[in-house]
PDB file of C-alpha atoms in Angstrom:
ATOM      1  CA  MET A   1     -10.950   9.259  11.196  1.00  0.00           C
ATOM      2  CA  THR A   2      -7.545   8.175  12.458  1.00  0.00           C
ATOM      3  CA  GLU A   3      -5.037  10.946  13.143  1.00  0.00           C
ATOM      4  CA  GLN A   4      -2.281  11.416  10.544  1.00  0.00           C
ATOM      5  CA  VAL A   5       1.249  11.864  11.877  1.00  0.00           C
ATOM      6  CA  THR A   6       4.128  13.456   9.976  1.00  0.00           C
ATOM      7  CA  ASP A   7       7.914  13.430  10.066  1.00  0.00           C
ATOM      8  CA  SER A   8       7.731  16.467  12.352  1.00  0.00           C
ATOM      9  CA  SER A   9       4.938  15.349  14.693  1.00  0.00           C
ATOM     10  CA  PHE A  10       6.091  11.734  15.052  1.00  0.00           C
ATOM     11  CA  LYS A  11       8.280  12.294  18.114  1.00  0.00           C
ATOM     12  CA  ASP A  12       5.579  14.118  20.071  1.00  0.00           C
ATOM     13  CA  VAL A  13       2.646  11.975  19.051  1.00  0.00           C
ATOM     14  CA  VAL A  14       4.212   8.515  18.919  1.00  0.00           C
ATOM     15  CA  LEU A  15       7.506   8.354  20.787  1.00  0.00           C
ATOM     16  CA  GLU A  16       6.370  10.442  23.749  1.00  0.00           C
ATOM     17  CA  SER A  17       2.945   8.861  24.091  1.00  0.00           C
ATOM     18  CA  ASN A  18       1.934   7.516  27.518  1.00  0.00           C
ATOM     19  CA  VAL A  19       0.019   4.660  25.940  1.00  0.00           C
ATOM     20  CA  PRO A  20       1.118   2.142  23.269  1.00  0.00           C
ATOM     21  CA  VAL A  21       0.762   3.448  19.730  1.00  0.00           C
ATOM     22  CA  LEU A  22      -0.204   1.550  16.586  1.00  0.00           C
ATOM     23  CA  VAL A  23       1.217   3.262  13.488  1.00  0.00           C
ATOM     24  CA  ASP A  24      -0.222   2.386  10.087  1.00  0.00           C
ATOM     25  CA  PHE A  25       2.478   3.138   7.480  1.00  0.00           C
ATOM     26  CA  TRP A  26       0.514   3.548   4.242  1.00  0.00           C
ATOM     27  CA  ALA A  27       0.750   5.064   0.758  1.00  0.00           C
ATOM     28  CA  PRO A  28      -2.010   6.415  -1.476  1.00  0.00           C
ATOM     29  CA  TRP A  29      -1.506   4.032  -4.415  1.00  0.00           C
ATOM     30  CA  CYS A  30      -1.130   0.877  -2.361  1.00  0.00           C
ATOM     31  CA  GLY A  31      -4.019  -1.578  -2.800  1.00  0.00           C
ATOM     32  CA  PRO A  32      -3.669  -3.611   0.405  1.00  0.00           C
ATOM     33  CA  CYS A  33      -3.524  -0.347   2.384  1.00  0.00           C
ATOM     34  CA  ARG A  34      -7.174   0.101   1.403  1.00  0.00           C
ATOM     35  CA  MET A  35      -7.971  -3.360   2.760  1.00  0.00           C
ATOM     36  CA  VAL A  36      -6.286  -2.793   6.099  1.00  0.00           C
ATOM     37  CA  ALA A  37      -7.578   0.748   6.727  1.00  0.00           C
ATOM     38  CA  PRO A  38     -11.040  -0.350   8.005  1.00  0.00           C
ATOM     39  CA  VAL A  39      -9.368  -2.998  10.215  1.00  0.00           C
ATOM     40  CA  VAL A  40      -7.195  -0.290  11.751  1.00  0.00           C
ATOM     41  CA  GLU A  41     -10.295   1.888  12.324  1.00  0.00           C
ATOM     42  CA  GLU A  42     -12.047  -1.006  14.096  1.00  0.00           C
ATOM     43  CA  ILE A  43      -9.014  -1.609  16.294  1.00  0.00           C
ATOM     44  CA  ALA A  44      -8.966   2.088  17.154  1.00  0.00           C
ATOM     45  CA  SER A  45     -12.548   1.992  18.441  1.00  0.00           C
ATOM     46  CA  GLN A  46     -12.162  -1.384  20.164  1.00  0.00           C
ATOM     47  CA  TYR A  47      -9.109  -0.268  22.157  1.00  0.00           C
ATOM     48  CA  GLU A  48     -10.106   3.354  22.629  1.00  0.00           C
ATOM     49  CA  GLY A  49      -8.462   4.783  25.745  1.00  0.00           C
ATOM     50  CA  GLN A  50      -5.949   1.923  25.938  1.00  0.00           C
ATOM     51  CA  ILE A  51      -3.897   2.689  22.849  1.00  0.00           C
ATOM     52  CA  LYS A  52      -3.410   5.447  20.309  1.00  0.00           C
ATOM     53  CA  VAL A  53      -3.849   4.660  16.617  1.00  0.00           C
ATOM     54  CA  VAL A  54      -2.283   6.874  13.943  1.00  0.00           C
ATOM     55  CA  LYS A  55      -1.437   6.758  10.234  1.00  0.00           C
ATOM     56  CA  LEU A  56       1.720   7.868   8.458  1.00  0.00           C
ATOM     57  CA  ASN A  57       1.766   8.540   4.707  1.00  0.00           C
ATOM     58  CA  THR A  58       5.182   7.195   3.621  1.00  0.00           C
ATOM     59  CA  ASP A  59       5.203   9.248   0.387  1.00  0.00           C
ATOM     60  CA  GLU A  60       4.850  12.495   2.295  1.00  0.00           C
ATOM     61  CA  ASN A  61       6.953  11.478   5.308  1.00  0.00           C
ATOM     62  CA  PRO A  62       9.896   9.518   3.895  1.00  0.00           C
ATOM     63  CA  ASN A  63      12.257  10.289   6.783  1.00  0.00           C
ATOM     64  CA  ILE A  64      10.362   8.416   9.483  1.00  0.00           C
ATOM     65  CA  ALA A  65       9.517   5.613   7.045  1.00  0.00           C
ATOM     66  CA  SER A  66      13.207   5.187   6.187  1.00  0.00           C
ATOM     67  CA  GLN A  67      14.339   5.547   9.785  1.00  0.00           C
ATOM     68  CA  TYR A  68      12.195   2.576  10.770  1.00  0.00           C
ATOM     69  CA  GLY A  69      13.197   0.571   7.717  1.00  0.00           C
ATOM     70  CA  ILE A  70       9.766   0.439   6.129  1.00  0.00           C
ATOM     71  CA  ARG A  71       9.881  -1.610   2.919  1.00  0.00           C
ATOM     72  CA  SER A  72       6.613  -3.377   2.194  1.00  0.00           C
ATOM     73  CA  ILE A  73       3.443  -1.308   2.630  1.00  0.00           C
ATOM     74  CA  PRO A  74       1.189  -1.502   4.557  1.00  0.00           C
ATOM     75  CA  THR A  75       3.340  -2.063   7.639  1.00  0.00           C
ATOM     76  CA  LEU A  76       1.677  -1.773  11.044  1.00  0.00           C
ATOM     77  CA  MET A  77       4.141  -0.978  13.790  1.00  0.00           C
ATOM     78  CA  ILE A  78       3.590  -0.916  17.546  1.00  0.00           C
ATOM     79  CA  PHE A  79       5.465   1.569  19.725  1.00  0.00           C
ATOM     80  CA  LYS A  80       5.636   1.498  23.496  1.00  0.00           C
ATOM     81  CA  GLY A  81       7.665   3.838  25.695  1.00  0.00           C
ATOM     82  CA  GLY A  82       9.275   5.421  22.644  1.00  0.00           C
ATOM     83  CA  GLN A  83      10.491   2.081  21.280  1.00  0.00           C
ATOM     84  CA  ARG A  84       9.304  -0.041  18.391  1.00  0.00           C
ATOM     85  CA  VAL A  85       8.179  -3.286  19.998  1.00  0.00           C
ATOM     86  CA  ASP A  86       6.474  -5.213  17.204  1.00  0.00           C
ATOM     87  CA  MET A  87       5.245  -5.074  13.643  1.00  0.00           C
ATOM     88  CA  VAL A  88       2.884  -6.760  11.231  1.00  0.00           C
ATOM     89  CA  VAL A  89       3.367  -6.529   7.467  1.00  0.00           C
ATOM     90  CA  GLY A  90       0.604  -6.642   4.873  1.00  0.00           C
ATOM     91  CA  ALA A  91      -3.185  -6.666   4.945  1.00  0.00           C
ATOM     92  CA  VAL A  92      -3.811  -8.868   7.978  1.00  0.00           C
ATOM     93  CA  PRO A  93      -7.120  -9.942   9.543  1.00  0.00           C
ATOM     94  CA  LYS A  94      -8.328  -8.032  12.585  1.00  0.00           C
ATOM     95  CA  ALA A  95      -7.666 -10.987  14.926  1.00  0.00           C
ATOM     96  CA  THR A  96      -3.991 -11.109  13.952  1.00  0.00           C
ATOM     97  CA  LEU A  97      -3.569  -7.443  14.689  1.00  0.00           C
ATOM     98  CA  ALA A  98      -5.543  -7.639  17.952  1.00  0.00           C
ATOM     99  CA  ASN A  99      -3.477 -10.601  19.171  1.00  0.00           C
ATOM    100  CA  THR A 100      -0.246  -8.764  18.457  1.00  0.00           C
ATOM    101  CA  LEU A 101      -1.493  -5.648  20.259  1.00  0.00           C
ATOM    102  CA  GLU A 102      -2.759  -7.496  23.348  1.00  0.00           C
ATOM    103  CA  LYS A 103       0.840  -8.361  24.274  1.00  0.00           C
ATOM    104  CA  TYR A 104       1.623  -4.707  24.910  1.00  0.00           C
ATOM    105  CA  LEU A 105      -1.437  -3.488  26.836  1.00  0.00           C
TER     106      LEU A 105
ATOM    107  CA  MET B   1       2.364  14.460  -8.564  1.00  0.00           C
ATOM    108  CA  ALA B   2      -0.933  16.055  -9.553  1.00  0.00           C
ATOM    109  CA  SER B   3      -2.158  15.672 -13.094  1.00  0.00           C
ATOM    110  CA  THR B   4      -2.866  18.766 -15.082  1.00  0.00           C
ATOM    111  CA  ASN B   5      -5.181  19.019 -18.036  1.00  0.00           C
ATOM    112  CA  GLY B   6      -2.137  19.445 -20.244  1.00  0.00           C
ATOM    113  CA  ASN B   7      -0.876  15.889 -19.759  1.00  0.00           C
ATOM    114  CA  LEU B   8      -4.191  14.139 -19.224  1.00  0.00           C
ATOM    115  CA  ALA B   9      -3.963  12.433 -22.577  1.00  0.00           C
ATOM    116  CA  GLN B  10      -0.526  11.059 -21.714  1.00  0.00           C
ATOM    117  CA  ASP B  11      -1.805   9.902 -18.293  1.00  0.00           C
ATOM    118  CA  ASP B  12      -4.686   8.080 -19.887  1.00  0.00           C
ATOM    119  CA  LYS B  13      -2.453   6.427 -22.453  1.00  0.00           C
ATOM    120  CA  THR B  14      -0.179   5.064 -19.740  1.00  0.00           C
ATOM    121  CA  LEU B  15      -3.159   4.056 -17.618  1.00  0.00           C
ATOM    122  CA  GLY B  16      -4.647   2.183 -20.582  1.00  0.00           C
ATOM    123  CA  ALA B  17      -1.337   0.426 -21.189  1.00  0.00           C
ATOM    124  CA  MET B  18      -1.009  -0.605 -17.535  1.00  0.00           C
ATOM    125  CA  LYS B  19      -4.601  -1.874 -17.475  1.00  0.00           C
ATOM    126  CA  LYS B  20      -3.934  -3.942 -20.587  1.00  0.00           C
ATOM    127  CA  PHE B  21      -0.673  -5.281 -19.165  1.00  0.00           C
ATOM    128  CA  ALA B  22      -2.372  -6.276 -15.875  1.00  0.00           C
ATOM    129  CA  GLU B  23      -5.203  -8.071 -17.663  1.00  0.00           C
ATOM    130  CA  GLN B  24      -2.897  -9.958 -20.007  1.00  0.00           C
ATOM    131  CA  TYR B  25      -0.446 -10.857 -17.261  1.00  0.00           C
ATOM    132  CA  ALA B  26      -3.236 -12.172 -15.001  1.00  0.00           C
ATOM    133  CA  LYS B  27      -4.473 -14.423 -17.796  1.00  0.00           C
ATOM    134  CA  ARG B  28      -0.987 -15.607 -18.658  1.00  0.00           C
ATOM    135  CA  THR B  29      -0.147 -16.515 -15.037  1.00  0.00           C
ATOM    136  CA  ASP B  30      -3.591 -17.885 -14.041  1.00  0.00           C
ATOM    137  CA  THR B  31      -3.969 -15.246 -11.374  1.00  0.00           C
ATOM    138  CA  TYR B  32      -7.025 -13.134 -10.534  1.00  0.00           C
ATOM    139  CA  PHE B  33      -7.838  -9.611  -9.474  1.00  0.00           C
ATOM    140  CA  CYS B  34      -8.979  -8.791  -5.939  1.00  0.00           C
ATOM    141  CA  VAL B  35     -12.661  -9.204  -4.983  1.00  0.00           C
ATOM    142  CA  ASP B  36     -12.565  -5.481  -4.207  1.00  0.00           C
ATOM    143  CA  PRO B  37     -11.972  -3.820  -7.617  1.00  0.00           C
ATOM    144  CA  SER B  38     -10.883  -0.565  -5.964  1.00  0.00           C
ATOM    145  CA  VAL B  39      -7.727  -2.398  -4.803  1.00  0.00           C
ATOM    146  CA  THR B  40      -6.930  -3.395  -8.392  1.00  0.00           C
ATOM    147  CA  ALA B  41      -7.786   0.085  -9.650  1.00  0.00           C
ATOM    148  CA  VAL B  42      -5.563   1.903  -7.182  1.00  0.00           C
ATOM    149  CA  VAL B  43      -2.566  -0.346  -7.906  1.00  0.00           C
ATOM    150  CA  ILE B  44      -2.928   0.053 -11.696  1.00  0.00           C
ATOM    151  CA  GLU B  45      -3.109   3.817 -11.200  1.00  0.00           C
ATOM    152  CA  GLY B  46      -0.041   3.703  -8.942  1.00  0.00           C
ATOM    153  CA  LEU B  47       1.904   1.696 -11.524  1.00  0.00           C
ATOM    154  CA  ALA B  48       0.907   4.132 -14.284  1.00  0.00           C
ATOM    155  CA  ARG B  49       2.062   7.096 -12.202  1.00  0.00           C
ATOM    156  CA  HIS B  50       5.440   5.507 -11.593  1.00  0.00           C
ATOM    157  CA  LYS B  51       5.707   4.673 -15.294  1.00  0.00           C
ATOM    158  CA  ASP B  52       5.065   8.324 -16.181  1.00  0.00           C
ATOM    159  CA  GLU B  53       7.277   9.774 -13.450  1.00  0.00           C
ATOM    160  CA  LEU B  54      10.150   7.288 -13.450  1.00  0.00           C
ATOM    161  CA  GLY B  55       9.934   5.481 -16.776  1.00  0.00           C
ATOM    162  CA  ALA B  56       9.129   2.110 -15.197  1.00  0.00           C
ATOM    163  CA  PRO B  57       6.124   0.685 -13.322  1.00  0.00           C
ATOM    164  CA  LEU B  58       7.805   0.450  -9.924  1.00  0.00           C
ATOM    165  CA  CYS B  59       5.671  -1.361  -7.321  1.00  0.00           C
ATOM    166  CA  PRO B  60       3.478   1.215  -5.499  1.00  0.00           C
ATOM    167  CA  CYS B  61       3.267  -0.950  -2.359  1.00  0.00           C
ATOM    168  CA  ARG B  62       6.848  -0.389  -1.181  1.00  0.00           C
ATOM    169  CA  HIS B  63       8.757   2.446   0.394  1.00  0.00           C
ATOM    170  CA  TYR B  64      12.020   3.300  -1.351  1.00  0.00           C
ATOM    171  CA  GLU B  65      14.980   5.373  -0.243  1.00  0.00           C
ATOM    172  CA  ASP B  66      15.645   6.280  -3.869  1.00  0.00           C
ATOM    173  CA  LYS B  67      13.041   5.524  -6.522  1.00  0.00           C
ATOM    174  CA  GLU B  68      15.340   6.207  -9.492  1.00  0.00           C
ATOM    175  CA  ALA B  69      17.908   3.732  -8.156  1.00  0.00           C
ATOM    176  CA  GLU B  70      15.191   1.120  -7.591  1.00  0.00           C
ATOM    177  CA  VAL B  71      13.975   1.477 -11.168  1.00  0.00           C
ATOM    178  CA  LYS B  72      17.511   0.793 -12.387  1.00  0.00           C
ATOM    179  CA  ALA B  73      17.841  -2.195 -10.069  1.00  0.00           C
ATOM    180  CA  THR B  74      14.638  -3.557 -11.745  1.00  0.00           C
ATOM    181  CA  TYR B  75      13.787  -5.968  -8.895  1.00  0.00           C
ATOM    182  CA  TRP B  76      10.533  -4.158  -7.965  1.00  0.00           C
ATOM    183  CA  ASN B  77       9.521  -3.139 -11.481  1.00  0.00           C
ATOM    184  CA  CYS B  78       6.153  -4.798 -12.176  1.00  0.00           C
ATOM    185  CA  PRO B  79       5.976  -7.740 -12.660  1.00  0.00           C
ATOM    186  CA  CYS B  80       8.543  -7.950  -9.848  1.00  0.00           C
ATOM    187  CA  VAL B  81      10.945 -10.833  -9.235  1.00  0.00           C
ATOM    188  CA  PRO B  82       8.824 -12.458  -6.452  1.00  0.00           C
ATOM    189  CA  MET B  83       5.826 -12.438  -8.810  1.00  0.00           C
ATOM    190  CA  ARG B  84       7.757 -13.863 -11.734  1.00  0.00           C
ATOM    191  CA  GLU B  85       9.441 -16.522  -9.609  1.00  0.00           C
ATOM    192  CA  ARG B  86       6.746 -17.493  -7.094  1.00  0.00           C
ATOM    193  CA  LYS B  87       3.537 -15.650  -8.061  1.00  0.00           C
ATOM    194  CA  GLU B  88       3.852 -13.493  -4.962  1.00  0.00           C
ATOM    195  CA  CYS B  89       2.276 -10.060  -5.362  1.00  0.00           C
ATOM    196  CA  HIS B  90       2.035  -8.353  -1.973  1.00  0.00           C
ATOM    197  CA  CYS B  91       0.272  -5.463  -3.720  1.00  0.00           C
ATOM    198  CA  MET B  92      -2.700  -7.806  -4.278  1.00  0.00           C
ATOM    199  CA  LEU B  93      -2.887  -7.056  -7.985  1.00  0.00           C
ATOM    200  CA  PHE B  94      -2.283 -10.656  -9.065  1.00  0.00           C
ATOM    201  CA  LEU B  95      -3.781 -13.219  -6.683  1.00  0.00           C
ATOM    202  CA  THR B  96      -3.573 -16.991  -7.020  1.00  0.00           C
ATOM    203  CA  PRO B  97      -7.023 -18.691  -6.933  1.00  0.00           C
ATOM    204  CA  ASP B  98      -6.401 -20.073  -3.411  1.00  0.00           C
ATOM    205  CA  ASN B  99      -6.002 -16.567  -1.981  1.00  0.00           C
ATOM    206  CA  ASP B 100      -8.939 -15.535   0.264  1.00  0.00           C
ATOM    207  CA  PHE B 101      -9.125 -12.177  -1.502  1.00  0.00           C
ATOM    208  CA  ALA B 102      -8.993 -13.496  -5.077  1.00  0.00           C
ATOM    209  CA  GLY B 103     -12.043 -12.655  -7.162  1.00  0.00           C
ATOM    210  CA  GLU B 104     -13.078 -14.234 -10.444  1.00  0.00           C
ATOM    211  CA  GLN B 105     -12.044 -11.426 -12.762  1.00  0.00           C
ATOM    212  CA  GLN B 106      -8.971 -11.015 -14.940  1.00  0.00           C
ATOM    213  CA  SER B 107     -10.213  -7.739 -16.352  1.00  0.00           C
ATOM    214  CA  ILE B 108     -11.289  -4.376 -14.965  1.00  0.00           C
ATOM    215  CA  GLU B 109     -13.442  -1.576 -16.372  1.00  0.00           C
ATOM    216  CA  THR B 110     -11.612   1.672 -17.153  1.00  0.00           C
ATOM    217  CA  GLU B 111     -14.517   3.396 -15.405  1.00  0.00           C
ATOM    218  CA  GLU B 112     -13.571   1.650 -12.162  1.00  0.00           C
ATOM    219  CA  ILE B 113     -10.032   3.038 -12.358  1.00  0.00           C
ATOM    220  CA  LEU B 114     -11.230   6.551 -13.170  1.00  0.00           C
ATOM    221  CA  LYS B 115     -13.703   6.386 -10.276  1.00  0.00           C
ATOM    222  CA  VAL B 116     -10.876   5.638  -7.835  1.00  0.00           C
ATOM    223  CA  ARG B 117      -8.750   8.390  -9.350  1.00  0.00           C
ATOM    224  CA  GLU B 118     -11.547  10.897  -8.812  1.00  0.00           C
ATOM    225  CA  SER B 119     -12.191   9.783  -5.247  1.00  0.00           C
ATOM    226  CA  MET B 120      -8.465  10.100  -4.473  1.00  0.00           C
ATOM    227  CA  ALA B 121      -8.337  13.581  -5.995  1.00  0.00           C
ATOM    228  CA  ALA B 122     -11.356  14.628  -3.947  1.00  0.00           C
ATOM    229  CA  SER B 123      -9.924  13.395  -0.661  1.00  0.00           C
ATOM    230  CA  SER B 124      -6.427  14.847  -1.051  1.00  0.00           C
TER     231      SER B 124
END
């Protein structure tokens, strides 16, 4: 299972990570979040050791979600060196997500 | 917000109303539910929760700074403006037939929705 980050752990886990981080901003009652969750899990195993993959529940962690301007859910955001470098919105195919990630490895 | 036995009847009434709305609206707009019925179920449940908590079925697939203000603004109350104007439902409740994820159904069993509700309660 992918690690869940919170408003309080976000800085440590995501911003101070030594490797790029893929953050899955999701909410419990969001249909497409269910579609993208297995894709995110697959990406996590495929790139194990190269990137970190975490999930953030926007209902429970509204501060980080608002800080990064999350509107549509799911939003998949890539962080590198403490900065947001890219994002993909909606339930996307695995290839789309992989192609976006490859740019930051 | 967790349901208690005390308001279960009210929950179910709203859930039934949202299910009926979704089915009728799909038929009226020639759109279809997702091939994965758990997607449809979770969105209908999310809409019903917002209806109970906020008085309007605010889209459950968005993050809001202030839910009460969004309800008043009405833009993201289901069916939202993008759906009404362009049949765009990013929540994947109403899918046009050309969408890769569109199934063939415009109705959903109540049992399916209750199953998702139970699985969510168990995992939280």
